Amino acid sequence: MSLRERYQRLVSTAGRVDAPRAQAIVAEATPYAVATLGRPVGTVLPVSTIMVAPEVARGGSIIPAWPIRQADGSVVIEYVEDWSALLAGLLAAMCADPRSAALRGAWQADPVVLAQRVWIGIANDVLQLFVADPPPGTYSMVRHHALMLAAATAWLGPAPIRTWQAAHVAAGASFVRSCDRPLHAAIQVAEDGLQTLLDDDRAHQPAARTLAWLDGDPVARKRYIDYLGAASLGVAAVLGAMPDSDLDRAGWFTHAVMDLHANPDFNRGWIEECAFACGGSLR
């Protein structure tokens, strides 16, 4: 099935974000981000949102929200209105896992679940730029950014955690089984592939046109699906490593954000464990 066909089957309103919704997500996520950062209750994080056209968005239509640090230390989350390219891509990333058929059917038809992914996509960016990064040149979009996405997923509560862990495991398993080189080398290729896509003007079009490009260019499509699968593996690894109880989980994320994230090798071991559980090997 083409990405455009998946796009057309999505509940169209669930993948669209207007200004009030983006602002509401930031307001809802801020107390969670403050707690995760270990800051006093009531701390105001200087985060705002702005809708931009995909032609000028840092992530175009394929990474539909991106936090930008301002000169005064505040953060502006730039986002595009239509998130359907990402949602269709995630569905395609899950597709190769035969165990996920029922999950895919429910996921693409459920506006609540689709809206949760949009919420996660903006909410994680409330936290992102207030966390200490690893040394320059060692940050990994798959390994490090997974912590932000997992934290925002955890903020939604137990049922969404289960839903999204299953989705990420499915997409991650598909990626692992498709690897034609050692796992971490394949992850690096996937990250490099994302940058190649972001450097292409065709990623910076309205979602429908970007999907038409990906459907017509097998190399570009594979790069996108591989990146989303690798990113899902990273998120699944963090979700699998976190504690089960809400109380323990909150403290664990603060520890991970404050003490673990700056390690250049963050999430490497968890990813290896997750990949092995998915039936892969490190080779």
PDB file of C-alpha atoms in Angstrom:
ATOM      1  CA  MET A   1       0.000   0.000   0.000  1.00  0.00           C
ATOM      2  CA  SER A   2       1.335   3.447  -0.870  1.00  0.00           C
ATOM      3  CA  LEU A   3       1.948   6.133   1.711  1.00  0.00           C
ATOM      4  CA  ARG A   4      -0.685   8.268   0.022  1.00  0.00           C
ATOM      5  CA  GLU A   5      -3.258   5.480   0.449  1.00  0.00           C
ATOM      6  CA  ARG A   6      -2.379   5.248   4.129  1.00  0.00           C
ATOM      7  CA  TYR A   7      -2.626   9.026   4.325  1.00  0.00           C
ATOM      8  CA  GLN A   8      -6.110   8.967   2.792  1.00  0.00           C
ATOM      9  CA  ARG A   9      -7.296   6.329   5.285  1.00  0.00           C
ATOM     10  CA  LEU A  10      -6.262   8.350   8.311  1.00  0.00           C
ATOM     11  CA  VAL A  11      -8.844  10.320  10.230  1.00  0.00           C
ATOM     12  CA  SER A  12      -7.969  13.633   8.637  1.00  0.00           C
ATOM     13  CA  THR A  13      -8.787  15.930  11.561  1.00  0.00           C
ATOM     14  CA  ALA A  14      -6.636  13.961  14.016  1.00  0.00           C
ATOM     15  CA  GLY A  15      -3.470  14.791  12.098  1.00  0.00           C
ATOM     16  CA  ARG A  16      -4.038  18.529  11.911  1.00  0.00           C
ATOM     17  CA  VAL A  17      -2.847  21.070  14.448  1.00  0.00           C
ATOM     18  CA  ASP A  18      -4.071  24.645  14.792  1.00  0.00           C
ATOM     19  CA  ALA A  19      -2.690  27.378  17.030  1.00  0.00           C
ATOM     20  CA  PRO A  20      -5.065  26.863  20.000  1.00  0.00           C
ATOM     21  CA  ARG A  21      -4.350  23.138  20.056  1.00  0.00           C
ATOM     22  CA  ALA A  22      -0.572  23.607  19.922  1.00  0.00           C
ATOM     23  CA  GLN A  23      -0.729  26.147  22.740  1.00  0.00           C
ATOM     24  CA  ALA A  24      -2.950  23.846  24.788  1.00  0.00           C
ATOM     25  CA  ILE A  25      -0.509  20.962  24.408  1.00  0.00           C
ATOM     26  CA  VAL A  26       2.345  23.142  25.682  1.00  0.00           C
ATOM     27  CA  ALA A  27       0.243  24.250  28.646  1.00  0.00           C
ATOM     28  CA  GLU A  28      -0.694  20.634  29.474  1.00  0.00           C
ATOM     29  CA  ALA A  29       2.854  19.328  29.071  1.00  0.00           C
ATOM     30  CA  THR A  30       4.673  22.071  30.979  1.00  0.00           C
ATOM     31  CA  PRO A  31       3.929  20.812  34.540  1.00  0.00           C
ATOM     32  CA  TYR A  32       5.142  17.342  33.539  1.00  0.00           C
ATOM     33  CA  ALA A  33       8.297  18.794  31.973  1.00  0.00           C
ATOM     34  CA  VAL A  34       8.943  20.914  35.074  1.00  0.00           C
ATOM     35  CA  ALA A  35       8.603  17.857  37.319  1.00  0.00           C
ATOM     36  CA  THR A  36      10.824  15.770  35.040  1.00  0.00           C
ATOM     37  CA  LEU A  37      13.505  18.471  35.181  1.00  0.00           C
ATOM     38  CA  GLY A  38      13.320  18.434  38.971  1.00  0.00           C
ATOM     39  CA  ARG A  39      12.310  22.091  39.151  1.00  0.00           C
ATOM     40  CA  PRO A  40       9.936  23.599  41.726  1.00  0.00           C
ATOM     41  CA  VAL A  41       6.204  23.253  41.154  1.00  0.00           C
ATOM     42  CA  GLY A  42       4.888  26.338  39.367  1.00  0.00           C
ATOM     43  CA  THR A  43       8.090  26.992  37.414  1.00  0.00           C
ATOM     44  CA  VAL A  44       7.263  28.590  34.079  1.00  0.00           C
ATOM     45  CA  LEU A  45       9.267  27.290  31.144  1.00  0.00           C
ATOM     46  CA  PRO A  46       9.672  29.920  28.403  1.00  0.00           C
ATOM     47  CA  VAL A  47       8.147  27.850  25.605  1.00  0.00           C
ATOM     48  CA  SER A  48       5.827  29.067  22.840  1.00  0.00           C
ATOM     49  CA  THR A  49       4.584  27.675  19.536  1.00  0.00           C
ATOM     50  CA  ILE A  50       4.285  28.998  16.003  1.00  0.00           C
ATOM     51  CA  MET A  51       2.766  27.399  12.920  1.00  0.00           C
ATOM     52  CA  VAL A  52       5.026  27.609   9.879  1.00  0.00           C
ATOM     53  CA  ALA A  53       4.660  26.524   6.274  1.00  0.00           C
ATOM     54  CA  PRO A  54       6.381  23.211   5.448  1.00  0.00           C
ATOM     55  CA  GLU A  55       8.527  25.046   2.903  1.00  0.00           C
ATOM     56  CA  VAL A  56      10.344  26.863   5.742  1.00  0.00           C
ATOM     57  CA  ALA A  57       9.935  24.335   8.582  1.00  0.00           C
ATOM     58  CA  ARG A  58      13.194  22.786   9.823  1.00  0.00           C
ATOM     59  CA  GLY A  59      11.627  19.334   9.565  1.00  0.00           C
ATOM     60  CA  GLY A  60       9.345  20.044   6.603  1.00  0.00           C
ATOM     61  CA  SER A  61       6.387  17.666   6.508  1.00  0.00           C
ATOM     62  CA  ILE A  62       8.386  14.616   7.628  1.00  0.00           C
ATOM     63  CA  ILE A  63       9.370  15.883  11.103  1.00  0.00           C
ATOM     64  CA  PRO A  64       6.394  18.167  11.722  1.00  0.00           C
ATOM     65  CA  ALA A  65       7.539  19.853  14.964  1.00  0.00           C
ATOM     66  CA  TRP A  66      10.956  21.182  15.875  1.00  0.00           C
ATOM     67  CA  PRO A  67      12.041  23.211  18.943  1.00  0.00           C
ATOM     68  CA  ILE A  68      14.230  26.233  18.225  1.00  0.00           C
ATOM     69  CA  ARG A  69      16.278  27.892  20.973  1.00  0.00           C
ATOM     70  CA  GLN A  70      16.121  31.682  20.922  1.00  0.00           C
ATOM     71  CA  ALA A  71      18.904  34.111  21.818  1.00  0.00           C
ATOM     72  CA  ASP A  72      17.262  34.879  25.172  1.00  0.00           C
ATOM     73  CA  GLY A  73      17.121  31.199  26.158  1.00  0.00           C
ATOM     74  CA  SER A  74      13.431  30.750  25.389  1.00  0.00           C
ATOM     75  CA  VAL A  75      12.173  28.035  23.065  1.00  0.00           C
ATOM     76  CA  VAL A  76       9.831  28.326  20.098  1.00  0.00           C
ATOM     77  CA  ILE A  77       8.329  25.083  18.819  1.00  0.00           C
ATOM     78  CA  GLU A  78       7.814  25.422  15.101  1.00  0.00           C
ATOM     79  CA  TYR A  79       5.178  23.056  13.737  1.00  0.00           C
ATOM     80  CA  VAL A  80       3.302  22.445  10.510  1.00  0.00           C
ATOM     81  CA  GLU A  81      -0.446  22.102  10.351  1.00  0.00           C
ATOM     82  CA  ASP A  82      -0.672  18.693   8.652  1.00  0.00           C
ATOM     83  CA  TRP A  83       1.012  15.750  10.417  1.00  0.00           C
ATOM     84  CA  SER A  84      -0.339  13.089   8.087  1.00  0.00           C
ATOM     85  CA  ALA A  85       3.037  12.365   6.470  1.00  0.00           C
ATOM     86  CA  LEU A  86       4.464  11.302   9.822  1.00  0.00           C
ATOM     87  CA  LEU A  87       1.379   9.278  10.750  1.00  0.00           C
ATOM     88  CA  ALA A  88       1.307   7.502   7.387  1.00  0.00           C
ATOM     89  CA  GLY A  89       5.028   6.820   7.676  1.00  0.00           C
ATOM     90  CA  LEU A  90       4.633   5.303  11.138  1.00  0.00           C
ATOM     91  CA  LEU A  91       1.899   3.010   9.836  1.00  0.00           C
ATOM     92  CA  ALA A  92       4.169   1.894   7.021  1.00  0.00           C
ATOM     93  CA  ALA A  93       7.028   1.323   9.464  1.00  0.00           C
ATOM     94  CA  MET A  94       4.810  -1.029  11.484  1.00  0.00           C
ATOM     95  CA  CYS A  95       3.511  -2.777   8.398  1.00  0.00           C
ATOM     96  CA  ALA A  96       6.196  -5.411   7.920  1.00  0.00           C
ATOM     97  CA  ASP A  97       5.604  -6.938  11.357  1.00  0.00           C
ATOM     98  CA  PRO A  98       2.938  -9.651  10.891  1.00  0.00           C
ATOM     99  CA  ARG A  99       2.053  -9.477  14.589  1.00  0.00           C
ATOM    100  CA  SER A 100       0.826  -5.899  14.286  1.00  0.00           C
ATOM    101  CA  ALA A 101      -2.128  -6.291  11.885  1.00  0.00           C
ATOM    102  CA  ALA A 102      -4.800  -5.736  14.529  1.00  0.00           C
ATOM    103  CA  LEU A 103      -2.803  -2.925  16.093  1.00  0.00           C
ATOM    104  CA  ARG A 104      -2.427  -1.139  12.749  1.00  0.00           C
ATOM    105  CA  GLY A 105      -6.133  -1.365  12.016  1.00  0.00           C
ATOM    106  CA  ALA A 106      -7.114   0.122  15.350  1.00  0.00           C
ATOM    107  CA  TRP A 107      -4.323   2.699  15.275  1.00  0.00           C
ATOM    108  CA  GLN A 108      -5.181   4.222  11.912  1.00  0.00           C
ATOM    109  CA  ALA A 109      -8.921   4.377  12.637  1.00  0.00           C
ATOM    110  CA  ASP A 110      -8.790   5.756  16.175  1.00  0.00           C
ATOM    111  CA  PRO A 111      -8.696   9.576  16.279  1.00  0.00           C
ATOM    112  CA  VAL A 112      -7.775   9.481  19.976  1.00  0.00           C
ATOM    113  CA  VAL A 113      -4.634   7.437  19.325  1.00  0.00           C
ATOM    114  CA  LEU A 114      -3.676   9.557  16.329  1.00  0.00           C
ATOM    115  CA  ALA A 115      -4.181  12.715  18.388  1.00  0.00           C
ATOM    116  CA  GLN A 116      -1.964  11.260  21.106  1.00  0.00           C
ATOM    117  CA  ARG A 117       0.938  11.030  18.658  1.00  0.00           C
ATOM    118  CA  VAL A 118       0.498  14.695  17.786  1.00  0.00           C
ATOM    119  CA  TRP A 119       0.385  15.515  21.515  1.00  0.00           C
ATOM    120  CA  ILE A 120       3.573  13.525  22.115  1.00  0.00           C
ATOM    121  CA  GLY A 121       5.265  15.224  19.156  1.00  0.00           C
ATOM    122  CA  ILE A 122       4.762  18.708  20.597  1.00  0.00           C
ATOM    123  CA  ALA A 123       4.877  17.838  24.312  1.00  0.00           C
ATOM    124  CA  ASN A 124       8.328  16.244  24.096  1.00  0.00           C
ATOM    125  CA  ASP A 125       9.679  19.461  22.584  1.00  0.00           C
ATOM    126  CA  VAL A 126       8.631  21.353  25.731  1.00  0.00           C
ATOM    127  CA  LEU A 127      11.301  19.330  27.551  1.00  0.00           C
ATOM    128  CA  GLN A 128      13.886  18.841  24.810  1.00  0.00           C
ATOM    129  CA  LEU A 129      16.018  21.973  24.963  1.00  0.00           C
ATOM    130  CA  PHE A 130      16.167  22.208  28.761  1.00  0.00           C
ATOM    131  CA  VAL A 131      18.011  18.887  29.026  1.00  0.00           C
ATOM    132  CA  ALA A 132      21.808  18.633  29.014  1.00  0.00           C
ATOM    133  CA  ASP A 133      22.994  17.148  25.721  1.00  0.00           C
ATOM    134  CA  PRO A 134      25.994  14.873  25.160  1.00  0.00           C
ATOM    135  CA  PRO A 135      29.212  16.411  23.776  1.00  0.00           C
ATOM    136  CA  PRO A 136      28.980  18.003  20.305  1.00  0.00           C
ATOM    137  CA  GLY A 137      28.940  15.445  17.529  1.00  0.00           C
ATOM    138  CA  THR A 138      27.682  12.586  19.713  1.00  0.00           C
ATOM    139  CA  TYR A 139      23.927  13.341  19.875  1.00  0.00           C
ATOM    140  CA  SER A 140      21.764  10.628  18.328  1.00  0.00           C
ATOM    141  CA  MET A 141      18.245  11.300  17.079  1.00  0.00           C
ATOM    142  CA  VAL A 142      17.478   7.606  17.596  1.00  0.00           C
ATOM    143  CA  ARG A 143      19.099   7.026  20.981  1.00  0.00           C
ATOM    144  CA  HIS A 144      18.943  10.394  22.791  1.00  0.00           C
ATOM    145  CA  HIS A 145      15.754  11.869  21.381  1.00  0.00           C
ATOM    146  CA  ALA A 146      13.985   8.629  22.314  1.00  0.00           C
ATOM    147  CA  LEU A 147      14.105   9.732  25.964  1.00  0.00           C
ATOM    148  CA  MET A 148      12.047  12.859  25.204  1.00  0.00           C
ATOM    149  CA  LEU A 149       9.448  10.917  23.212  1.00  0.00           C
ATOM    150  CA  ALA A 150       9.240   8.226  25.892  1.00  0.00           C
ATOM    151  CA  ALA A 151       8.833  10.826  28.654  1.00  0.00           C
ATOM    152  CA  ALA A 152       5.999  12.557  26.810  1.00  0.00           C
ATOM    153  CA  THR A 153       4.367   9.169  26.191  1.00  0.00           C
ATOM    154  CA  ALA A 154       4.621   8.328  29.889  1.00  0.00           C
ATOM    155  CA  TRP A 155       2.929  11.625  30.792  1.00  0.00           C
ATOM    156  CA  LEU A 156      -0.228  10.327  29.082  1.00  0.00           C
ATOM    157  CA  GLY A 157      -0.623   7.442  31.556  1.00  0.00           C
ATOM    158  CA  PRO A 158      -0.666   3.622  31.622  1.00  0.00           C
ATOM    159  CA  ALA A 159      -3.089   2.839  28.766  1.00  0.00           C
ATOM    160  CA  PRO A 160      -1.361   5.094  26.188  1.00  0.00           C
ATOM    161  CA  ILE A 161       2.012   3.746  27.330  1.00  0.00           C
ATOM    162  CA  ARG A 162       0.858   0.222  26.472  1.00  0.00           C
ATOM    163  CA  THR A 163      -0.587   1.321  23.134  1.00  0.00           C
ATOM    164  CA  TRP A 164       2.499   3.197  22.050  1.00  0.00           C
ATOM    165  CA  GLN A 165       4.960   0.664  23.368  1.00  0.00           C
ATOM    166  CA  ALA A 166       3.242  -1.972  21.232  1.00  0.00           C
ATOM    167  CA  ALA A 167       3.343   0.335  18.204  1.00  0.00           C
ATOM    168  CA  HIS A 168       7.025   1.171  18.673  1.00  0.00           C
ATOM    169  CA  VAL A 169       7.949  -2.462  19.256  1.00  0.00           C
ATOM    170  CA  ALA A 170       6.200  -3.405  15.998  1.00  0.00           C
ATOM    171  CA  ALA A 171       7.964  -0.700  13.988  1.00  0.00           C
ATOM    172  CA  GLY A 172      11.264  -1.394  15.728  1.00  0.00           C
ATOM    173  CA  ALA A 173      10.982  -5.127  15.051  1.00  0.00           C
ATOM    174  CA  SER A 174      10.430  -4.427  11.363  1.00  0.00           C
ATOM    175  CA  PHE A 175      13.542  -2.275  11.307  1.00  0.00           C
ATOM    176  CA  VAL A 176      15.642  -4.882  13.118  1.00  0.00           C
ATOM    177  CA  ARG A 177      14.609  -7.639  10.744  1.00  0.00           C
ATOM    178  CA  SER A 178      15.409  -5.462   7.738  1.00  0.00           C
ATOM    179  CA  CYS A 179      18.954  -4.654   8.902  1.00  0.00           C
ATOM    180  CA  ASP A 180      21.603  -5.768   6.423  1.00  0.00           C
ATOM    181  CA  ARG A 181      24.500  -4.641   8.619  1.00  0.00           C
ATOM    182  CA  PRO A 182      25.345  -4.568  12.352  1.00  0.00           C
ATOM    183  CA  LEU A 183      22.615  -2.926  14.421  1.00  0.00           C
ATOM    184  CA  HIS A 184      24.340   0.311  15.428  1.00  0.00           C
ATOM    185  CA  ALA A 185      25.766   0.777  11.950  1.00  0.00           C
ATOM    186  CA  ALA A 186      22.225   0.401  10.578  1.00  0.00           C
ATOM    187  CA  ILE A 187      20.961   2.999  13.067  1.00  0.00           C
ATOM    188  CA  GLN A 188      23.666   5.431  11.965  1.00  0.00           C
ATOM    189  CA  VAL A 189      22.709   4.872   8.324  1.00  0.00           C
ATOM    190  CA  ALA A 190      19.066   5.571   9.242  1.00  0.00           C
ATOM    191  CA  GLU A 191      20.034   8.823  10.971  1.00  0.00           C
ATOM    192  CA  ASP A 192      22.179   9.866   8.013  1.00  0.00           C
ATOM    193  CA  GLY A 193      19.240   9.019   5.752  1.00  0.00           C
ATOM    194  CA  LEU A 194      16.982  11.374   7.700  1.00  0.00           C
ATOM    195  CA  GLN A 195      19.467  14.203   7.244  1.00  0.00           C
ATOM    196  CA  THR A 196      19.603  13.472   3.514  1.00  0.00           C
ATOM    197  CA  LEU A 197      15.809  13.740   3.372  1.00  0.00           C
ATOM    198  CA  LEU A 198      15.783  16.988   5.360  1.00  0.00           C
ATOM    199  CA  ASP A 199      18.321  18.453   2.937  1.00  0.00           C
ATOM    200  CA  ASP A 200      15.949  17.758   0.028  1.00  0.00           C
ATOM    201  CA  ASP A 201      13.456  20.485  -0.911  1.00  0.00           C
ATOM    202  CA  ARG A 202      10.859  17.801  -1.630  1.00  0.00           C
ATOM    203  CA  ALA A 203      10.611  17.074   2.111  1.00  0.00           C
ATOM    204  CA  HIS A 204       9.573  20.702   2.549  1.00  0.00           C
ATOM    205  CA  GLN A 205       6.246  20.572   0.736  1.00  0.00           C
ATOM    206  CA  PRO A 206       2.668  20.071   1.932  1.00  0.00           C
ATOM    207  CA  ALA A 207       2.239  16.542   3.293  1.00  0.00           C
ATOM    208  CA  ALA A 208       0.326  15.156   0.298  1.00  0.00           C
ATOM    209  CA  ARG A 209       3.040  16.265  -2.151  1.00  0.00           C
ATOM    210  CA  THR A 210       5.833  15.005   0.081  1.00  0.00           C
ATOM    211  CA  LEU A 211       4.139  11.608   0.262  1.00  0.00           C
ATOM    212  CA  ALA A 212       3.749  11.573  -3.516  1.00  0.00           C
ATOM    213  CA  TRP A 213       7.502  12.148  -3.784  1.00  0.00           C
ATOM    214  CA  LEU A 214       8.279   9.358  -1.308  1.00  0.00           C
ATOM    215  CA  ASP A 215       5.936   6.949  -3.108  1.00  0.00           C
ATOM    216  CA  GLY A 216       7.649   7.711  -6.395  1.00  0.00           C
ATOM    217  CA  ASP A 217      11.202   7.488  -5.064  1.00  0.00           C
ATOM    218  CA  PRO A 218      11.926   4.051  -3.532  1.00  0.00           C
ATOM    219  CA  VAL A 219      15.267   5.190  -2.089  1.00  0.00           C
ATOM    220  CA  ALA A 220      13.752   8.207  -0.315  1.00  0.00           C
ATOM    221  CA  ARG A 221      10.802   6.151   0.918  1.00  0.00           C
ATOM    222  CA  LYS A 222      13.146   3.518   2.368  1.00  0.00           C
ATOM    223  CA  ARG A 223      15.189   6.201   4.102  1.00  0.00           C
ATOM    224  CA  TYR A 224      12.072   7.600   5.773  1.00  0.00           C
ATOM    225  CA  ILE A 225      10.665   4.235   6.835  1.00  0.00           C
ATOM    226  CA  ASP A 226      14.070   3.071   8.061  1.00  0.00           C
ATOM    227  CA  TYR A 227      14.485   6.209  10.152  1.00  0.00           C
ATOM    228  CA  LEU A 228      11.005   5.910  11.677  1.00  0.00           C
ATOM    229  CA  GLY A 229      11.603   2.229  12.424  1.00  0.00           C
ATOM    230  CA  ALA A 230      14.973   2.945  14.046  1.00  0.00           C
ATOM    231  CA  ALA A 231      13.464   5.817  16.047  1.00  0.00           C
ATOM    232  CA  SER A 232      10.670   3.533  17.223  1.00  0.00           C
ATOM    233  CA  LEU A 233      13.252   0.980  18.326  1.00  0.00           C
ATOM    234  CA  GLY A 234      14.887   3.700  20.416  1.00  0.00           C
ATOM    235  CA  VAL A 235      11.598   4.709  22.041  1.00  0.00           C
ATOM    236  CA  ALA A 236      10.568   1.097  22.645  1.00  0.00           C
ATOM    237  CA  ALA A 237      13.927   0.520  24.344  1.00  0.00           C
ATOM    238  CA  VAL A 238      13.410   3.413  26.775  1.00  0.00           C
ATOM    239  CA  LEU A 239       9.803   2.433  27.484  1.00  0.00           C
ATOM    240  CA  GLY A 240      10.966  -1.103  28.141  1.00  0.00           C
ATOM    241  CA  ALA A 241      13.656   0.069  30.569  1.00  0.00           C
ATOM    242  CA  MET A 242      11.494   2.378  32.689  1.00  0.00           C
ATOM    243  CA  PRO A 243       9.801   1.196  35.920  1.00  0.00           C
ATOM    244  CA  ASP A 244       6.188   0.024  35.912  1.00  0.00           C
ATOM    245  CA  SER A 245       4.800   2.133  38.759  1.00  0.00           C
ATOM    246  CA  ASP A 246       3.842   5.786  38.225  1.00  0.00           C
ATOM    247  CA  LEU A 247       5.793   6.952  41.285  1.00  0.00           C
ATOM    248  CA  ASP A 248       8.978   5.096  40.393  1.00  0.00           C
ATOM    249  CA  ARG A 249       8.633   6.132  36.767  1.00  0.00           C
ATOM    250  CA  ALA A 250       8.564   9.868  37.551  1.00  0.00           C
ATOM    251  CA  GLY A 251      11.795   9.680  39.536  1.00  0.00           C
ATOM    252  CA  TRP A 252      13.385   7.443  36.935  1.00  0.00           C
ATOM    253  CA  PHE A 253      12.760   9.943  34.129  1.00  0.00           C
ATOM    254  CA  THR A 254      14.234  12.760  36.218  1.00  0.00           C
ATOM    255  CA  HIS A 255      17.339  10.624  36.799  1.00  0.00           C
ATOM    256  CA  ALA A 256      17.521   9.729  33.107  1.00  0.00           C
ATOM    257  CA  VAL A 257      17.155  13.349  32.006  1.00  0.00           C
ATOM    258  CA  MET A 258      19.534  14.816  34.589  1.00  0.00           C
ATOM    259  CA  ASP A 259      22.176  12.096  34.870  1.00  0.00           C
ATOM    260  CA  LEU A 260      22.049   9.701  31.917  1.00  0.00           C
ATOM    261  CA  HIS A 261      21.092  11.637  28.791  1.00  0.00           C
ATOM    262  CA  ALA A 262      24.426  13.465  28.477  1.00  0.00           C
ATOM    263  CA  ASN A 263      26.290  10.167  28.047  1.00  0.00           C
ATOM    264  CA  PRO A 264      27.284   9.764  24.369  1.00  0.00           C
ATOM    265  CA  ASP A 265      26.303   6.078  24.594  1.00  0.00           C
ATOM    266  CA  PHE A 266      22.913   6.743  26.179  1.00  0.00           C
ATOM    267  CA  ASN A 267      20.301   4.083  25.297  1.00  0.00           C
ATOM    268  CA  ARG A 268      22.770   1.910  23.407  1.00  0.00           C
ATOM    269  CA  GLY A 269      22.460  -1.057  25.770  1.00  0.00           C
ATOM    270  CA  TRP A 270      18.675  -0.803  26.066  1.00  0.00           C
ATOM    271  CA  ILE A 271      18.395  -0.757  22.281  1.00  0.00           C
ATOM    272  CA  GLU A 272      20.532  -3.876  22.044  1.00  0.00           C
ATOM    273  CA  GLU A 273      18.288  -5.642  24.575  1.00  0.00           C
ATOM    274  CA  CYS A 274      15.154  -4.509  22.749  1.00  0.00           C
ATOM    275  CA  ALA A 275      16.528  -5.565  19.351  1.00  0.00           C
ATOM    276  CA  PHE A 276      17.408  -9.006  20.719  1.00  0.00           C
ATOM    277  CA  ALA A 277      13.874  -9.360  22.129  1.00  0.00           C
ATOM    278  CA  CYS A 278      12.556  -8.437  18.677  1.00  0.00           C
ATOM    279  CA  GLY A 279      14.441 -11.367  17.171  1.00  0.00           C
ATOM    280  CA  GLY A 280      17.472  -9.501  15.924  1.00  0.00           C
ATOM    281  CA  SER A 281      21.180  -9.758  16.596  1.00  0.00           C
ATOM    282  CA  LEU A 282      24.075  -7.315  16.901  1.00  0.00           C
ATOM    283  CA  ARG A 283      26.216  -9.192  14.367  1.00  0.00           C
TER     284      ARG A 283
END
